Coordinates of N, CA and C in Angstrom, one line a residue:
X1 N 0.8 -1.2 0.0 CA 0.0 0.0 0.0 C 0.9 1.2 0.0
X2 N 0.4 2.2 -0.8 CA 1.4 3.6 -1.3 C 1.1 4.2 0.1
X3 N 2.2 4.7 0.6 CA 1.9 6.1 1.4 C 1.5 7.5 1.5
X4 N 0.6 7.4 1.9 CA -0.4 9.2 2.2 C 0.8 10.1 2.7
X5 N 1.6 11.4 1.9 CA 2.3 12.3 2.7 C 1.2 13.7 2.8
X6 N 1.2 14.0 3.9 CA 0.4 15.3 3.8 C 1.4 16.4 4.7
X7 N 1.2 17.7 4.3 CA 2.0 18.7 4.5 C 1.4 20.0 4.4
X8 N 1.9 20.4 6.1 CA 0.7 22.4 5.8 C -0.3 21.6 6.5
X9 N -0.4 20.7 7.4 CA -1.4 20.1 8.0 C -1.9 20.7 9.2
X10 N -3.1 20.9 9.3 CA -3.8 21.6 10.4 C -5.4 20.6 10.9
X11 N -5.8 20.7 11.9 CA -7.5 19.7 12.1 C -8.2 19.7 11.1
X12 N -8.4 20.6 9.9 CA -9.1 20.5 9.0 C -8.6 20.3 7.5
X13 N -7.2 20.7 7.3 CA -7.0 20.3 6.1 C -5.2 20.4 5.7
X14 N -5.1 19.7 5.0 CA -3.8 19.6 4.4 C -3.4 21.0 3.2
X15 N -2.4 21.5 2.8 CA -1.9 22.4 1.7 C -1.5 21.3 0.5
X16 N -0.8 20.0 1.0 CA -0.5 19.2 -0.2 C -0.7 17.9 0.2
X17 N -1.2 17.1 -0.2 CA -1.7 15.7 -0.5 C -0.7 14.8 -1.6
X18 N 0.3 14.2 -1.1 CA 1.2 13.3 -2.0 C 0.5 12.0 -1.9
X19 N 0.1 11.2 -3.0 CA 0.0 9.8 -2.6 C 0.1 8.7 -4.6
X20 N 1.1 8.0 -4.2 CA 1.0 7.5 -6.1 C 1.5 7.9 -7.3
X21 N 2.7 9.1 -6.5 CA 2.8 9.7 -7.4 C 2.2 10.9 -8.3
X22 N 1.0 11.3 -7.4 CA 0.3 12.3 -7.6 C 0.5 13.4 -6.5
X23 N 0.3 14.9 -6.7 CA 0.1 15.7 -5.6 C -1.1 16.6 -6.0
X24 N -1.6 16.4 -4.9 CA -3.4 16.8 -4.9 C -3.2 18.5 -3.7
X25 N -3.4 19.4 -4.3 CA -3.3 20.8 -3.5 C -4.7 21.4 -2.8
X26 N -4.9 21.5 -1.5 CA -6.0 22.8 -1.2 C -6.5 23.9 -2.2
X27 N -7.8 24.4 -2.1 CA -7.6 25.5 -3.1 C -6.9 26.5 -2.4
X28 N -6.4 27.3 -3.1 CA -5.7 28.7 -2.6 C -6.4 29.5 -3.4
X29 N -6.0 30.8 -2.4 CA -7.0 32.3 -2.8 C -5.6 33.3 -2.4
X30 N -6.4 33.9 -3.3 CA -5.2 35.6 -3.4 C -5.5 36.5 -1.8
X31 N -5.0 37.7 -2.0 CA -4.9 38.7 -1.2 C -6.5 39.2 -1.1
X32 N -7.0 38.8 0.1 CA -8.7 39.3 0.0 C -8.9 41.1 -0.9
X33 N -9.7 41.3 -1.2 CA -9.5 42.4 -1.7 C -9.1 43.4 -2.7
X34 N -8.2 42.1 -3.8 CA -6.9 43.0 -4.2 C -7.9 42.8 -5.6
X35 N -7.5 43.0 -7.0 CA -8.2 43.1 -8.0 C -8.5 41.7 -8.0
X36 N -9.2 40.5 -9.0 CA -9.0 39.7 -9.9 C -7.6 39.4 -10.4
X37 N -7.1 40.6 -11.0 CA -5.5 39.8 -11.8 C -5.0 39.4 -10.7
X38 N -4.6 41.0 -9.8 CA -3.5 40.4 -8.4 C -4.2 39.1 -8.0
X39 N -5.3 38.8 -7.6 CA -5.9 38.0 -6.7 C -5.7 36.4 -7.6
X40 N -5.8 36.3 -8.6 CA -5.5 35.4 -9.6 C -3.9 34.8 -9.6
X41 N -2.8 35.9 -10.2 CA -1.5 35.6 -9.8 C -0.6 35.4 -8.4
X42 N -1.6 35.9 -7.5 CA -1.3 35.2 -5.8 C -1.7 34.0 -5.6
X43 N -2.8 33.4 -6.4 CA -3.0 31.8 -6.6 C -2.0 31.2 -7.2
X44 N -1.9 31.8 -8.4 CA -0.7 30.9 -9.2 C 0.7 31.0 -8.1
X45 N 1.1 32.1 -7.7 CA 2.2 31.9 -7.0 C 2.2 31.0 -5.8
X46 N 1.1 30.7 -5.2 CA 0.9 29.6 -3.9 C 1.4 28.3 -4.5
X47 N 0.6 28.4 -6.2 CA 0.6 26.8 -6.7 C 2.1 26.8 -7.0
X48 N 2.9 27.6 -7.7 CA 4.4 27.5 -8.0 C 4.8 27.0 -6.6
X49 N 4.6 27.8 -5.7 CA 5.7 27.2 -4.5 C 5.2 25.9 -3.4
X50 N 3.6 25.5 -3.7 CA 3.3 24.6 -3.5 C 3.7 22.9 -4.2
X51 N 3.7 23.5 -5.6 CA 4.3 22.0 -6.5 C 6.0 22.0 -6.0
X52 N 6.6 22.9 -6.0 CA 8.0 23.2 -5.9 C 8.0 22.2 -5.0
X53 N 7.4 22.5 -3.7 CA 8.0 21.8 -2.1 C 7.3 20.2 -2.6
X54 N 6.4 20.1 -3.4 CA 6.0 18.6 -3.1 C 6.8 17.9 -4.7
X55 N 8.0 18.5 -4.9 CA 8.5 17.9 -6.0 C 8.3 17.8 -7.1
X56 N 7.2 18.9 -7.9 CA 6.8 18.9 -9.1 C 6.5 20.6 -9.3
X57 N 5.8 20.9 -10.6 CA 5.9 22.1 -11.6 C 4.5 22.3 -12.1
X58 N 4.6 23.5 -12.8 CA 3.0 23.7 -13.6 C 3.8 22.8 -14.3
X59 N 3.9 22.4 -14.8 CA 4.4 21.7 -16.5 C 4.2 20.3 -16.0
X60 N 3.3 20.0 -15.1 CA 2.9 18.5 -14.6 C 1.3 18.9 -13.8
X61 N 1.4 19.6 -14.2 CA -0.1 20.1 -13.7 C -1.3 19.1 -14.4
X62 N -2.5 18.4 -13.9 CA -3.0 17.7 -14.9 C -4.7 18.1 -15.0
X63 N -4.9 18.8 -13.9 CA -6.4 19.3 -13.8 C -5.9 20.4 -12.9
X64 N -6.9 21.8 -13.2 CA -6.9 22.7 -12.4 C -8.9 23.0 -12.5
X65 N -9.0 23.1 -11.1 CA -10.8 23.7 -11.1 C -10.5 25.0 -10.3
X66 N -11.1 26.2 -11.5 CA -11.3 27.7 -11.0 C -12.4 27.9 -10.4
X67 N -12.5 28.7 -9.2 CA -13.7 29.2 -9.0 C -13.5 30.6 -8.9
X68 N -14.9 31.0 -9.3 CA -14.8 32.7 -9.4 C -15.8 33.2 -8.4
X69 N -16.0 34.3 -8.1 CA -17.2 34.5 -7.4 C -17.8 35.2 -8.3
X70 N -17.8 35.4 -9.3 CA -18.1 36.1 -10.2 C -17.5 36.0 -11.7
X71 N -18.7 35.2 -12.4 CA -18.5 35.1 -13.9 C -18.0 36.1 -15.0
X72 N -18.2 37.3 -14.2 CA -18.2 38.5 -15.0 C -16.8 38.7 -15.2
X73 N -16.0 38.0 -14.1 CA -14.8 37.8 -14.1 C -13.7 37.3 -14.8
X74 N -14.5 36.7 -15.8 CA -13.5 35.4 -16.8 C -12.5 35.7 -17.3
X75 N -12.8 36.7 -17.9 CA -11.6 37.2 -18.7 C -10.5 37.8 -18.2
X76 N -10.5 38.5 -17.4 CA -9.1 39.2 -16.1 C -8.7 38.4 -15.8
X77 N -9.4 37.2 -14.8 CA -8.9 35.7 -14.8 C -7.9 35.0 -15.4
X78 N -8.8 35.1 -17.0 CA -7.7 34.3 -18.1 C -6.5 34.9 -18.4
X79 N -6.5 36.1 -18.8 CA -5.8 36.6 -18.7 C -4.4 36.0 -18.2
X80 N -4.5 36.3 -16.5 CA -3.1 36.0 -15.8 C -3.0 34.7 -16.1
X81 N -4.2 33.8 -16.4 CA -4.0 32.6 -16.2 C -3.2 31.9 -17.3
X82 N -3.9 32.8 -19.1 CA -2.8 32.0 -19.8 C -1.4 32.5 -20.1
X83 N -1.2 33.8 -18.9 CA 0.5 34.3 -19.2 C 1.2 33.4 -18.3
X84 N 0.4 32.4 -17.2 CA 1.1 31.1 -16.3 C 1.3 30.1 -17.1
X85 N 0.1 29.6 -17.8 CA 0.7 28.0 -17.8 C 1.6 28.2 -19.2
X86 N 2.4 27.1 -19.0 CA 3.4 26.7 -19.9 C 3.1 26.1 -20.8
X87 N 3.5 26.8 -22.3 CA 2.8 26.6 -24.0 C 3.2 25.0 -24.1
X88 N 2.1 24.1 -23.9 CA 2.4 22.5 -24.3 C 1.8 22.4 -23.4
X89 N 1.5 22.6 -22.4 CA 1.8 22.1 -20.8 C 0.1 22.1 -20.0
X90 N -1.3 22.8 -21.0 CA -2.1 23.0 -20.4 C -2.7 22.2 -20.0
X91 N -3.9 22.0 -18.7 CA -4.2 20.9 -17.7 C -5.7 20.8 -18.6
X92 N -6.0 19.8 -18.2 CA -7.9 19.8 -18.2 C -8.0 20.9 -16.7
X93 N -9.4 21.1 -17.6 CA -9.5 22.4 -16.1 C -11.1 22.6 -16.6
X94 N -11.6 23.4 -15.2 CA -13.2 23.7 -15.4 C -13.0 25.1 -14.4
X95 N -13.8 25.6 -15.3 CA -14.0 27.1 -14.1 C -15.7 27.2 -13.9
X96 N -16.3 27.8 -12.9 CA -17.0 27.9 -12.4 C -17.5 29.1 -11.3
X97 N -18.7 29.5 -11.0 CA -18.8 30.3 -9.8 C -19.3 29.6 -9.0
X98 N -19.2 30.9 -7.7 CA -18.9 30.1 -6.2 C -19.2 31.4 -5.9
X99 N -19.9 31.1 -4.6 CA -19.9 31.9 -3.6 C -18.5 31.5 -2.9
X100 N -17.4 31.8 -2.1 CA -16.1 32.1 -1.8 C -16.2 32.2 -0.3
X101 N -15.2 31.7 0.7 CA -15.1 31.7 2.0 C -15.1 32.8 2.5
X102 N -15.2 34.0 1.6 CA -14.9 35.4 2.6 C -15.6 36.3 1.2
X103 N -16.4 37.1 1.4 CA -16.6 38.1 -0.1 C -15.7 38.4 -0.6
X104 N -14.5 38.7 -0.1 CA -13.7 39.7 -0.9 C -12.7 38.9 -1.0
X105 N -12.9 37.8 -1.6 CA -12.1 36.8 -2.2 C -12.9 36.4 -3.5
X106 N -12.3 36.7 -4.6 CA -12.7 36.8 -6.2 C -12.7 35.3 -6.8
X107 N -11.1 34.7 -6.4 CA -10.8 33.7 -6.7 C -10.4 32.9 -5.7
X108 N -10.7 31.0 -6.6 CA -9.9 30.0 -5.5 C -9.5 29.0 -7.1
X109 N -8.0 28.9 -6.9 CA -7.7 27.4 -7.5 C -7.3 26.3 -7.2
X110 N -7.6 25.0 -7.7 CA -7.5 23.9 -6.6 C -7.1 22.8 -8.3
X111 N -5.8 22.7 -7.5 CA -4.9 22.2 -9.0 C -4.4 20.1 -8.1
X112 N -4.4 19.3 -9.1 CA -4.0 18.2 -9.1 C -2.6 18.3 -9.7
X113 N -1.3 17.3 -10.0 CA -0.6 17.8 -10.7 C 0.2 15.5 -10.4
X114 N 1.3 15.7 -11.2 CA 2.0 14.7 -11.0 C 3.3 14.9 -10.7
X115 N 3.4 13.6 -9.4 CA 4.9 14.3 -8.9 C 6.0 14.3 -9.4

């Protein structure tokens, strides 16, 4: 049987989930507040230094699911999103709205990736 590594572990949830060769991430959210882009590229930067410590990269990214709290959003979103991923390298992904753990939180991304 493979072993469960979890890390950033607190009573309710883990930041990274290793198991199989896979690493499975929390969603992360930007700076409450800040626009969409900033709040977007404070995601991506969680996920860069999230894959980094569990031994992997966007460029092994295999699913990412966006939420927005707001559809109206999409495009600012995309935006930062496709100056991140890496040309070859894009995940299956679904974006969606959400109501969001705090209002003034725009965005949450919650990425799978391989290790």
């Amino acid at each position: 049987m493979a072993d469960i590594e979890r890390h950033h572990t607190n009573q309710r949830m883990s930041q990274i989930v290793k198991h199989n060769g896979t690493v499975y991430l929390a969603g992360q959210v930007g700076t409450a507040g800040a626009s969409v882009a900033q709040q977007t590229q404070d995601c991506l930067d969680k996920v860069d230094a999230l894959l980094a410590e569990a031994g992997s990269d966007k460029t092994r990214v295999l699913q990412a699911v966006i939420w927005l709290a707001d559809m109206a959003d999409f495009d600012e979103m995309n935006g930062v999103w496709d100056a991140w991923v890496a040309e070859g390298h894009a995940p299956a992904r679904a974006c969606g709205e959400a109501k969001l753990a705090r209002p003034d939180f725009t965005v949450e991304i919650i990425v799978t990736a391989a290790a």
